[in-house]
mmCIF file of C-alpha atoms and ligand atoms in Angstrom:
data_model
loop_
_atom_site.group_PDB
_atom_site.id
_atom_site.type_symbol
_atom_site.label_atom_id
_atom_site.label_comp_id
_atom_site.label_asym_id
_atom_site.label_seq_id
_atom_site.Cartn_x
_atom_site.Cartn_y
_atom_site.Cartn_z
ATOM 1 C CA UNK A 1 37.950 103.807 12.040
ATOM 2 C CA UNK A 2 40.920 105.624 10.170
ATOM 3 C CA UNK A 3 43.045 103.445 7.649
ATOM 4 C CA UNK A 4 45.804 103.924 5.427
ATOM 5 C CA UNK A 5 43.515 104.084 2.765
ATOM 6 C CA UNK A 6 41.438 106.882 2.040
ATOM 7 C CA UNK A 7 38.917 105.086 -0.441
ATOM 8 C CA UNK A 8 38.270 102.999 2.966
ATOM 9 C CA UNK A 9 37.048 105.993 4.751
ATOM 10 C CA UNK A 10 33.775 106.716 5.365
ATOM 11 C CA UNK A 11 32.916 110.475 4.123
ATOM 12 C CA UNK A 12 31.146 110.611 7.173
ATOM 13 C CA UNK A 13 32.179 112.996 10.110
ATOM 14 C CA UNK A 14 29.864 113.343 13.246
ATOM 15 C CA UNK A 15 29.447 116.993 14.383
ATOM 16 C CA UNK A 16 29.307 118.541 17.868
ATOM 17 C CA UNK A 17 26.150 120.982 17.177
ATOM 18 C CA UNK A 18 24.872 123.365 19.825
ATOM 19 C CA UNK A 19 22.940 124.927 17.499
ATOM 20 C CA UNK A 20 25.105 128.511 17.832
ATOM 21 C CA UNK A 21 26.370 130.356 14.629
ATOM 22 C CA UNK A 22 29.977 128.341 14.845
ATOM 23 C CA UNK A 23 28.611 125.043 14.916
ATOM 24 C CA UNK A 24 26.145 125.682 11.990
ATOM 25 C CA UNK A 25 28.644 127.145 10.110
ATOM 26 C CA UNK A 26 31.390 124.439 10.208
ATOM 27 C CA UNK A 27 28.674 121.871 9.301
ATOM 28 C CA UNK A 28 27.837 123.479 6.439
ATOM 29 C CA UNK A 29 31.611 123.908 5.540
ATOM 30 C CA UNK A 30 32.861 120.549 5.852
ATOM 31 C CA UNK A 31 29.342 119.169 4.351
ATOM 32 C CA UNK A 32 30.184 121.564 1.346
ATOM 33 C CA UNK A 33 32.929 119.016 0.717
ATOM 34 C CA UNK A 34 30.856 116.838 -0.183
ATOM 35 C CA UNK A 35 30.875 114.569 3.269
ATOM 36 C CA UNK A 36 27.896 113.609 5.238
ATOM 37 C CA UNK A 37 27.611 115.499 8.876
ATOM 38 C CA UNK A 38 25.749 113.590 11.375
ATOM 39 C CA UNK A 39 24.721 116.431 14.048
ATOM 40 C CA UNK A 40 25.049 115.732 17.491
ATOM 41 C CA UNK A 41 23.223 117.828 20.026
ATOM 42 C CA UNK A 42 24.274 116.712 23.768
ATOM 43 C CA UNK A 43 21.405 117.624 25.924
ATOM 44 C CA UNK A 44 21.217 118.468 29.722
ATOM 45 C CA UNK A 45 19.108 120.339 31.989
ATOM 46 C CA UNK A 46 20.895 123.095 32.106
ATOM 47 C CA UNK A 47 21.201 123.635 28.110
ATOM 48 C CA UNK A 48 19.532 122.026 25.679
ATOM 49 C CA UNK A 49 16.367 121.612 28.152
ATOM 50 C CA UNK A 50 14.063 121.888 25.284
ATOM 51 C CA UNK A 51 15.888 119.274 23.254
ATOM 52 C CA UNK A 52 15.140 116.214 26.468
ATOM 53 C CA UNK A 53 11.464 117.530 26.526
ATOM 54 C CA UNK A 54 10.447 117.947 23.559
ATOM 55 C CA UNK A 55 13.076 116.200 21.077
ATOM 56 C CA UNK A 56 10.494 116.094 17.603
ATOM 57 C CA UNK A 57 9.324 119.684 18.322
ATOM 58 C CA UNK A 58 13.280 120.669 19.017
ATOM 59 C CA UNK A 59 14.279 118.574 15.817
ATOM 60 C CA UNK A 60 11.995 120.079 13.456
ATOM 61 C CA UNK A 61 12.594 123.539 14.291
ATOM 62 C CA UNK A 62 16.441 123.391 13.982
ATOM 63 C CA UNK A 63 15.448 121.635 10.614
ATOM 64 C CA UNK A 64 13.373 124.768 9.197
ATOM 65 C CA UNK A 65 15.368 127.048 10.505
ATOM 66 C CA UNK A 66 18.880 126.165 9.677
ATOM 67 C CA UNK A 67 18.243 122.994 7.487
ATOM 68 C CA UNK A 68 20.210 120.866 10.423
ATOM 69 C CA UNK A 69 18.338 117.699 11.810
ATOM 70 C CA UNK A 70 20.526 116.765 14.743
ATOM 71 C CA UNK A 71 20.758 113.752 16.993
ATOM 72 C CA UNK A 72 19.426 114.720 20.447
ATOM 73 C CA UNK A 73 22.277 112.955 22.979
ATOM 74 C CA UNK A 74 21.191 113.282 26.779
ATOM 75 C CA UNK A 75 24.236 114.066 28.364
ATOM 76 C CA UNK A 76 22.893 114.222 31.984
ATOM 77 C CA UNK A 77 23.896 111.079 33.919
ATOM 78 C CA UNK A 78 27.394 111.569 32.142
ATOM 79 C CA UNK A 79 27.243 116.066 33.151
ATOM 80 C CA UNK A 80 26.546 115.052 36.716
ATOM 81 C CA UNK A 81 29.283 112.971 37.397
ATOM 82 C CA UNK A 82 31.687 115.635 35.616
ATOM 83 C CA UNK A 83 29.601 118.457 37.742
ATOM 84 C CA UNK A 84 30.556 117.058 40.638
ATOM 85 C CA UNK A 85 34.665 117.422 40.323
ATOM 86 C CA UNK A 86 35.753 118.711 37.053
ATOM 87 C CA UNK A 87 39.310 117.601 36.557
ATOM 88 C CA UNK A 88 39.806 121.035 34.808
ATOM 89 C CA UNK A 89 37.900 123.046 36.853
ATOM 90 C CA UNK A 90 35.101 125.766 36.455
ATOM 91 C CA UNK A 91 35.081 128.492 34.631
ATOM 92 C CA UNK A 92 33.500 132.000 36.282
ATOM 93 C CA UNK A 93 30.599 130.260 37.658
ATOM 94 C CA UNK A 94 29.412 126.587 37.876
ATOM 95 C CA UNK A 95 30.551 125.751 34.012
ATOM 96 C CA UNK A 96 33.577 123.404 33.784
ATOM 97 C CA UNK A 97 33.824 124.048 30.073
ATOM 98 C CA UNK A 98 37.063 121.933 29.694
ATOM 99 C CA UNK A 99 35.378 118.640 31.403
ATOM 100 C CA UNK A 100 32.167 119.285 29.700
ATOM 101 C CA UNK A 101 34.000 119.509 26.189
ATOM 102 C CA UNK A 102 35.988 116.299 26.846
ATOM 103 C CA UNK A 103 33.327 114.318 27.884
ATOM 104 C CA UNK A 104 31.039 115.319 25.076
ATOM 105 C CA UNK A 105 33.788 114.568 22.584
ATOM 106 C CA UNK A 106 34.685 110.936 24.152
ATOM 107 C CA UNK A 107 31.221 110.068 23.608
ATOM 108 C CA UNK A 108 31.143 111.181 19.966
ATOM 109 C CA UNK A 109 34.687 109.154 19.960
ATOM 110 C CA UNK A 110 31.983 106.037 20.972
ATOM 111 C CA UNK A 111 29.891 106.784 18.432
ATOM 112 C CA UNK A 112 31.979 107.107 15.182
ATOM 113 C CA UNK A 113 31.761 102.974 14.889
ATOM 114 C CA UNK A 114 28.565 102.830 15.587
ATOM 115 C CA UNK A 115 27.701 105.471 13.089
ATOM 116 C CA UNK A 116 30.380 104.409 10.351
ATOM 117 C CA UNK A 117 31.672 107.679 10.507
ATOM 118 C CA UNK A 118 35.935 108.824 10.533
ATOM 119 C CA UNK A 119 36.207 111.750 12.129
ATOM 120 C CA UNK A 120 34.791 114.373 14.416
ATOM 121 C CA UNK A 121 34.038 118.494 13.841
ATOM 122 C CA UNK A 122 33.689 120.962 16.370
ATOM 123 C CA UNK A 123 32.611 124.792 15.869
ATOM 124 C CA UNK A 124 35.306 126.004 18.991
ATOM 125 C CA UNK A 125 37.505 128.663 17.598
ATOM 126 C CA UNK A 126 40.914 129.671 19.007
ATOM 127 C CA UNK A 127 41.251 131.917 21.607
ATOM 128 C CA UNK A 128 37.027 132.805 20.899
ATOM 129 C CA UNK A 129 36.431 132.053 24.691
ATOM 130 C CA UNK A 130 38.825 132.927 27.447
ATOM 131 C CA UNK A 131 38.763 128.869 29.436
ATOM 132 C CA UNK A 132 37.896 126.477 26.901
ATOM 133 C CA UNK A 133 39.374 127.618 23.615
ATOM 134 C CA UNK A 134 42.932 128.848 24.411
ATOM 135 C CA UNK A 135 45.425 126.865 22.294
ATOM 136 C CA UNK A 136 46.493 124.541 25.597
ATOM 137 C CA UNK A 137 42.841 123.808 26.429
ATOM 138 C CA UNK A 138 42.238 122.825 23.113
ATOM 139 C CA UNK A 139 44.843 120.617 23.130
ATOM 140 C CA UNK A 140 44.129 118.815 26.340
ATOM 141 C CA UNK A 141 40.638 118.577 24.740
ATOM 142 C CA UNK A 142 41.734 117.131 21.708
ATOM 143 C CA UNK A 143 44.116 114.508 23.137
ATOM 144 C CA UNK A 144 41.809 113.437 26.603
ATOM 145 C CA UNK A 145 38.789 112.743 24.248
ATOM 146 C CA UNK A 146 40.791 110.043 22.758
ATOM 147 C CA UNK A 147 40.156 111.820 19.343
ATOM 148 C CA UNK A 148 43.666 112.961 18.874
ATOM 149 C CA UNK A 149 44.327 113.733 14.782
ATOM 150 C CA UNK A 150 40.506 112.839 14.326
ATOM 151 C CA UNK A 151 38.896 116.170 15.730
ATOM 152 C CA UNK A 152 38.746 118.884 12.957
ATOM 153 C CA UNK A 153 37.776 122.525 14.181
ATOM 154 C CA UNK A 154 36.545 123.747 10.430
ATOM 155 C CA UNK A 155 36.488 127.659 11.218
ATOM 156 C CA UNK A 156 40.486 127.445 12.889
ATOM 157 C CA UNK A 157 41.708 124.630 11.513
ATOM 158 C CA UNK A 158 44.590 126.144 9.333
ATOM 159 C CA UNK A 159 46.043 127.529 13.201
ATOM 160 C CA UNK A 160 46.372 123.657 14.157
ATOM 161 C CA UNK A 161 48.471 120.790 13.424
ATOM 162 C CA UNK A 162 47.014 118.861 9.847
ATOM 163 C CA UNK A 163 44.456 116.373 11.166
ATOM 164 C CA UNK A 164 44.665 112.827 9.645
ATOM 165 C CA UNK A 165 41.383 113.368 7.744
ATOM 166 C CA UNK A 166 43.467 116.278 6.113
ATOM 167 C CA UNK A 167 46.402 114.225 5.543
ATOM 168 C CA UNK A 168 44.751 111.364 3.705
ATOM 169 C CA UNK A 169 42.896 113.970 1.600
ATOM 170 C CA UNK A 170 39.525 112.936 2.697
ATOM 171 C CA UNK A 171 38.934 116.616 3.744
ATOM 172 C CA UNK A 172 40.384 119.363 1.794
ATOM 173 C CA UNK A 173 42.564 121.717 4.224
ATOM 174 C CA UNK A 174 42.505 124.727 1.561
ATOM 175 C CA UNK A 175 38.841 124.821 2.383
ATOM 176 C CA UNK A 176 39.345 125.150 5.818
ATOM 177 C CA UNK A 177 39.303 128.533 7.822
ATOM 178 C CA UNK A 178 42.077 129.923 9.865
ATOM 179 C CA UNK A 179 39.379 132.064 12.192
ATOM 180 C CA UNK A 180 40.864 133.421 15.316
ATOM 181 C CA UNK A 181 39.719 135.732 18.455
ATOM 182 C CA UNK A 182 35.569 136.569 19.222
ATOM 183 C CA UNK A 183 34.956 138.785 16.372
ATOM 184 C CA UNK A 184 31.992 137.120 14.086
ATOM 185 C CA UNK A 185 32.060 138.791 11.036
ATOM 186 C CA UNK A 186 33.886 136.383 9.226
ATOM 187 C CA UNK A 187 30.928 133.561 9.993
ATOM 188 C CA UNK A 188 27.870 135.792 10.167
ATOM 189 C CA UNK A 189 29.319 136.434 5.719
ATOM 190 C CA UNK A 190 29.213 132.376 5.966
ATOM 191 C CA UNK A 191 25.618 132.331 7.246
ATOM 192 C CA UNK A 192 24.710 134.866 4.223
ATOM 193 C CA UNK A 193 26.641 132.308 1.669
ATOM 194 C CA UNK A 194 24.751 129.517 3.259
ATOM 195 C CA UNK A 195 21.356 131.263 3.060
ATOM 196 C CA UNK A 196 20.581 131.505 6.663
ATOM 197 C CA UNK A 197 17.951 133.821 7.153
ATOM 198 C CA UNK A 198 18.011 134.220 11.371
ATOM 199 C CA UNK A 199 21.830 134.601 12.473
ATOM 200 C CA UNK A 200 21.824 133.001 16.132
ATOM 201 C CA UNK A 201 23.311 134.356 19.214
ATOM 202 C CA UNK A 202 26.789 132.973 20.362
ATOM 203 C CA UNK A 203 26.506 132.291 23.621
ATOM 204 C CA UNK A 204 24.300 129.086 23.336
ATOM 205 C CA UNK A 205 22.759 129.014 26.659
ATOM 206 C CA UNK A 206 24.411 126.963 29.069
ATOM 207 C CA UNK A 207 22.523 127.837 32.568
ATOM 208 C CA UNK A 208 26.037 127.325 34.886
ATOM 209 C CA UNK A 209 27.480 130.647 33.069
ATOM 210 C CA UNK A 210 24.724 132.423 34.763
ATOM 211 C CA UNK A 211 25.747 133.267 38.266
ATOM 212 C CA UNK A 212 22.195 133.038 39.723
ATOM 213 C CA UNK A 213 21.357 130.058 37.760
ATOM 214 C CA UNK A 214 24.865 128.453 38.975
ATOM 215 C CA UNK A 215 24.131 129.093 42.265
ATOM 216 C CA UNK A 216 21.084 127.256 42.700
ATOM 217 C CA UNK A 217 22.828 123.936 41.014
ATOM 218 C CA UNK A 218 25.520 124.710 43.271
ATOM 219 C CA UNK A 219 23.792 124.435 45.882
ATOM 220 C CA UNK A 220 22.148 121.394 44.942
ATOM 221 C CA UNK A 221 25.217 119.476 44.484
ATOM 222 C CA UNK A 222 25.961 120.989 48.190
ATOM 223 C CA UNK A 223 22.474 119.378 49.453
ATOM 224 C CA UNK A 224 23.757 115.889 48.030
ATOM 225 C CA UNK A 225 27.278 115.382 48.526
ATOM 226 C CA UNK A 226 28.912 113.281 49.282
ATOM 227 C CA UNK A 227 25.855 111.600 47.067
ATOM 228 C CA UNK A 228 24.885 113.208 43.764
ATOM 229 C CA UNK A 229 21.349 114.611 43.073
ATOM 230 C CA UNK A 230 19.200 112.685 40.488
ATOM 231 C CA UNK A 231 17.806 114.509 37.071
ATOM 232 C CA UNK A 232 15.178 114.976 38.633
ATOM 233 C CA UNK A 233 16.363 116.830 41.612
ATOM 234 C CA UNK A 234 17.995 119.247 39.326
ATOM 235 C CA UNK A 235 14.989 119.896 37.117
ATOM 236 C CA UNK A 236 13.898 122.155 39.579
ATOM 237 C CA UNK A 237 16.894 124.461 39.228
ATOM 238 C CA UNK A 238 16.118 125.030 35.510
ATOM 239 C CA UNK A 239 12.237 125.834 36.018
ATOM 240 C CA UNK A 240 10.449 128.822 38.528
ATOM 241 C CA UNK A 241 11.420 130.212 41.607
ATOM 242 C CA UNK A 242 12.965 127.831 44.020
ATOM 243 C CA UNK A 243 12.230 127.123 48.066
ATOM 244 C CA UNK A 244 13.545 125.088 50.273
ATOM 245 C CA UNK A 245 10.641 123.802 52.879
ATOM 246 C CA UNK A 246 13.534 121.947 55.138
ATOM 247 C CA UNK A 247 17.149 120.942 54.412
ATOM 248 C CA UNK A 248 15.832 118.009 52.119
ATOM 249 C CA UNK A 249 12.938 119.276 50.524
ATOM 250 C CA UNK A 250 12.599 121.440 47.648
ATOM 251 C CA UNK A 251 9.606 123.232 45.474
ATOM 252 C CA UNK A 252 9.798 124.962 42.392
ATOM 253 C CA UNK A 253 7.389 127.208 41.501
ATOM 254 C CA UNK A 254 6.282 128.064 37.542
ATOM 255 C CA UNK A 255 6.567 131.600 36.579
ATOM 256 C CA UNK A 256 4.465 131.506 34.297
ATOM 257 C CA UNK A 257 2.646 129.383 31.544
ATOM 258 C CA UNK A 258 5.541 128.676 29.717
ATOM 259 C CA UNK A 259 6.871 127.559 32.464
ATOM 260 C CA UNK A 260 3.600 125.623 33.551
ATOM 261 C CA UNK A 261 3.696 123.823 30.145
ATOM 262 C CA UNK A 262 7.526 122.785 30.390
ATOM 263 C CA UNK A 263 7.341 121.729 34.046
ATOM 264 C CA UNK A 264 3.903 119.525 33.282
ATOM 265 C CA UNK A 265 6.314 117.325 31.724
ATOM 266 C CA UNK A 266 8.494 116.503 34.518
ATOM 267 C CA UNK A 267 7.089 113.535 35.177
ATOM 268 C CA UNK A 268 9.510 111.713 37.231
ATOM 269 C CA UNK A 269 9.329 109.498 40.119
ATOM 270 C CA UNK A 270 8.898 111.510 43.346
ATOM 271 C CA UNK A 271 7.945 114.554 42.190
ATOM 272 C CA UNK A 272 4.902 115.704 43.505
ATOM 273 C CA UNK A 273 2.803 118.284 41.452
ATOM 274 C CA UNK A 274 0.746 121.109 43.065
ATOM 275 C CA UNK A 275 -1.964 123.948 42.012
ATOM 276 C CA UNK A 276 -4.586 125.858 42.972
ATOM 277 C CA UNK A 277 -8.428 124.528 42.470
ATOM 278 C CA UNK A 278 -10.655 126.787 40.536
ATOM 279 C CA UNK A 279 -8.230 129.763 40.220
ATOM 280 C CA UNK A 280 -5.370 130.855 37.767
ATOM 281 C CA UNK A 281 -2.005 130.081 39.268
ATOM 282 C CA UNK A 282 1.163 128.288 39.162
ATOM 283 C CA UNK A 283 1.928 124.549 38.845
ATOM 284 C CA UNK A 284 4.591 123.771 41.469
ATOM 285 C CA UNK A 285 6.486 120.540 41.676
ATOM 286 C CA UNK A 286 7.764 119.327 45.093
ATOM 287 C CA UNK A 287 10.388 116.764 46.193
ATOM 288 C CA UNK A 288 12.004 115.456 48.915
ATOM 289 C CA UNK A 289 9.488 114.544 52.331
ATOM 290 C CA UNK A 290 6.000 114.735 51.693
ATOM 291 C CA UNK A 291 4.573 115.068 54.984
ATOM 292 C CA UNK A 292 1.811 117.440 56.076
ATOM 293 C CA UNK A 293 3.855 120.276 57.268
ATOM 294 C CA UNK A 294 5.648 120.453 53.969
ATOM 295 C CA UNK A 295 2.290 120.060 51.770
ATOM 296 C CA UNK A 296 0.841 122.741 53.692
ATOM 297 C CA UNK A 297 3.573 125.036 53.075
ATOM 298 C CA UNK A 298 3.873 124.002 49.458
ATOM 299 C CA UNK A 299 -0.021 124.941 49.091
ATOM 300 C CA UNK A 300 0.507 128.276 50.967
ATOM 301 C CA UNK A 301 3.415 129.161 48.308
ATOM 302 C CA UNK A 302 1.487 127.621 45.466
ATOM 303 C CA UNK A 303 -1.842 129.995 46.677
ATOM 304 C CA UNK A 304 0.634 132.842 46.877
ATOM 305 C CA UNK A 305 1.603 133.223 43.305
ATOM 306 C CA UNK A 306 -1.515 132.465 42.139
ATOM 307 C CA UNK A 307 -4.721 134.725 41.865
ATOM 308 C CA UNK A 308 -6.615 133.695 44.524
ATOM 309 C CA UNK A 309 -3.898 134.957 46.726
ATOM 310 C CA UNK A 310 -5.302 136.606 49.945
ATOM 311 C CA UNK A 311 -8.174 134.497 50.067
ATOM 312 C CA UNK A 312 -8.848 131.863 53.032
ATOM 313 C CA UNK A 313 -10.465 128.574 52.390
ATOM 314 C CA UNK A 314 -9.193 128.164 48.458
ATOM 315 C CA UNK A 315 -8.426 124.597 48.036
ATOM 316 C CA UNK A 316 -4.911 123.212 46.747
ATOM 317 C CA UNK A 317 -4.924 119.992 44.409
ATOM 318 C CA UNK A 318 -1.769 117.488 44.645
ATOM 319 C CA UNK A 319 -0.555 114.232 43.340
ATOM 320 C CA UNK A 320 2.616 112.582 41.911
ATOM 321 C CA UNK A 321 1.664 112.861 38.417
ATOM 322 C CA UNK A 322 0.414 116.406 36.843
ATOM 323 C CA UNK A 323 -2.728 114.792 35.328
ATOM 324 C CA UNK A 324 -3.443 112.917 38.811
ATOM 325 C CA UNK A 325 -3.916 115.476 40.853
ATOM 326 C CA UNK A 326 -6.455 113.722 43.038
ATOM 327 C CA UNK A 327 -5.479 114.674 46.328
ATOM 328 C CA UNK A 328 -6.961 118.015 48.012
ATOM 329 C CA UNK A 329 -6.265 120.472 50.791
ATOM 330 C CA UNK A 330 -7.105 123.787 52.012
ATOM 331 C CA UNK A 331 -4.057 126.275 51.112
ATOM 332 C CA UNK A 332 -2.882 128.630 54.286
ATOM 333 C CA UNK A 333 -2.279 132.123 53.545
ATOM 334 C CA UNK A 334 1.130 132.463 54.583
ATOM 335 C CA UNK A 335 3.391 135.735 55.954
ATOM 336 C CA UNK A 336 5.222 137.761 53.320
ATOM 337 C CA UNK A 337 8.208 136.951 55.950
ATOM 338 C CA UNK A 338 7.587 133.205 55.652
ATOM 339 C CA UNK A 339 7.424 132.957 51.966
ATOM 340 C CA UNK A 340 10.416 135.086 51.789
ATOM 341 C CA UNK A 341 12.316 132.682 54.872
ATOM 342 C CA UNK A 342 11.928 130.005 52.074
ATOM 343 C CA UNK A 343 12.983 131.061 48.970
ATOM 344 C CA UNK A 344 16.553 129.914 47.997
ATOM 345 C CA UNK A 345 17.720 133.555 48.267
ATOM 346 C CA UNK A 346 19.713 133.650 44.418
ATOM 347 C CA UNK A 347 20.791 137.190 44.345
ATOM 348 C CA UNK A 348 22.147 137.835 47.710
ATOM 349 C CA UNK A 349 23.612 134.597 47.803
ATOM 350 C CA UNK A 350 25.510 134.741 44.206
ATOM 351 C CA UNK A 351 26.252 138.161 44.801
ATOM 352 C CA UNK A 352 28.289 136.709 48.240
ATOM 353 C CA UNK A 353 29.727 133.483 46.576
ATOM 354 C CA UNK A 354 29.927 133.664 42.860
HETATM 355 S S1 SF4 B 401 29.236 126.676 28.637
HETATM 356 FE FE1 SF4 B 401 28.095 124.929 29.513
HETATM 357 S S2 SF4 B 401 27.642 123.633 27.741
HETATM 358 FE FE2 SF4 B 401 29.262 125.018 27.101
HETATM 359 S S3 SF4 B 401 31.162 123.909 27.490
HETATM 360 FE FE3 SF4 B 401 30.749 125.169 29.286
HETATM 361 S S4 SF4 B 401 29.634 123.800 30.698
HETATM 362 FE FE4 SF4 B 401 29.537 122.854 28.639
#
């Protein structure tokens, strides 16, 4: 996309947003300069959930809140593979922040064409995070992403080699920062400049840096190797408590109606949705083998959390889509000591292996 000429280029970048502070910031710095940003949000289960569920509502409220439409990218099939042997690595817990940046950036590398832009931006700053921003990470990032000379980091930029945007004068290096280390000061003053009234937090919310959260997708990959679990299958690590019925079957459980809204849109093939008839409860999505035993003890868990629990004969209702729930059965009260047998133990077992 890059030619000798600069009146050839596009003043077009594409951005990696994550809708953190840095991010924000560097696409209103480089846009500032009077070139377009085109906002790309890559979206998984494990961050960015919101974004694959409900893109328009997740687009509109990045839009009045920080005047940023992005471009929701699902990033799933392409996370999975790199979940399932980072080249670089994970970081404390299930994150392999390295892999995840490379990949992310290779696919914005496939999309400059397509979206006539010349470069790409990237909020990281140096040595801000302790595995994916040191100096020699960023370099492996920049150069196995293919994007070598044609990834700008706006807020550290004057720390790294002149970018060939830079060089050709399509993007003015003065006005670049030379940010270094975690402190924020420097971009919460930027947020002020750029009128942002709600400051957001850093971290961004990637599920795999939380150790209880990383063990249950951990554990999933376990269940599937040497295979690798569908979207689905790890949809129920984001949502509710989590059971294991036998070594293939799973059920999450909502924890409450937040949870029952977001997990009513699961709606994928083999998923089959559970709740309570005629009382207040969870919704509880279960997959793997749908045989009696295992809708019996689905219904028993389901009845458990809900506020019939205690009472015999309450009915369960069960189908494979949440607004076909046509199927019914009664719901066993089941032991404390069963209920507890099932659930994927997180603490104990991320306090033993993370
Ligand atoms: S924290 Fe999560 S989203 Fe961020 S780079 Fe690491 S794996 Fe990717």
């Amino acid at each position: 996309m890059v030619s000798d000429d600069e009146s050839t280029l596009p003043r077009r970048c594409l951005a990696l947003y994550s809708g953190g502070l840095d991010s924000i910031v560097s696409i209103k710095l480089v846009a500032e300069m009077g070139i377009e940003v085109i906002p790309l949000y890559f979206a998984t289960p494990f961050f960015g959930s919101q974004a694959l569920l409900q893109p328009q509502k997740f687009i509109a409220d990045h839009f009045k809140r920080y005047g940023i439409q992005p471009h929701v990218v699902d990033y799933t099939q392409d996370f999975i593979q790199i979940l399932a042997d980072p080249r670089h690595g994970y970081g404390k817990h299930f994150n392999p922040c390295i892999d995840c940046k490379i990949g992310m950036l290779s696919r914005a590398r496939t999309l400059l064409d397509e979206m006539r832009a010349s470069f790409v931006i990237s909020g990281e700053v140096l040595g801000q995070r302790p595995m994916s921003q040191r100096r020699d990470a960023m370099n492996v990032i920049e150069r196995d992403s293919g994007l070598k000379g044609l990834l700008i980091r706006p807020l550290c930029a004057r720390h790294m080699p002149e970018s060939i945007p830079e060089r050709m004068g399509l993007v003015n290096r003065q006005a670049l920062l030379g940010i270094a280390g975690r402190g924020r000061t420097i971009q919460e003053r930027l947020a002020l400049r750029y009128g942002l009234s709600e400051i957001p937090n850093p971290a961004g919310g990637c599920m795999l840096t939380y150790a209880q959260s990383a063990y249950k997708v951990r554990h999933t990959f376990a269940r599937f190797a040497p295979g690798l679990p569908e979207p689905a299958d790890l949809w129920l690590d984001v949502f509710g408590r989590k059971f294991m019925l036998d070594d293939r079957t799973a059920l999450a459980v909502a924890r409450n109606e937040h949870e029952c809204d977001l997990m009513a849109l699961l709606n994928h093939t083999g998923n089959i949705f559970l709740k309570i008839i005629d009382h207040p409860g969870p919704l509880c999505i279960m997959r793997g083998e749908a045989g009696p035993v295992n809708l019996g003890l689905a219904a028993g868990i389901c009845l458990h959390y809900g506020k019939a629990r205690g009472r015999s004969a309450v009915k369960a209702l069960w189908g494979r889509s949440p607004t076909e729930m046509q199927n019914s059965m009664e719901a066993p009260i089941l032991a404390e000591d069963t209920i507890r047998g099932l659930l994927l133990d997180v603490q104990a077992a991320s306090g033993r292996k993370e």
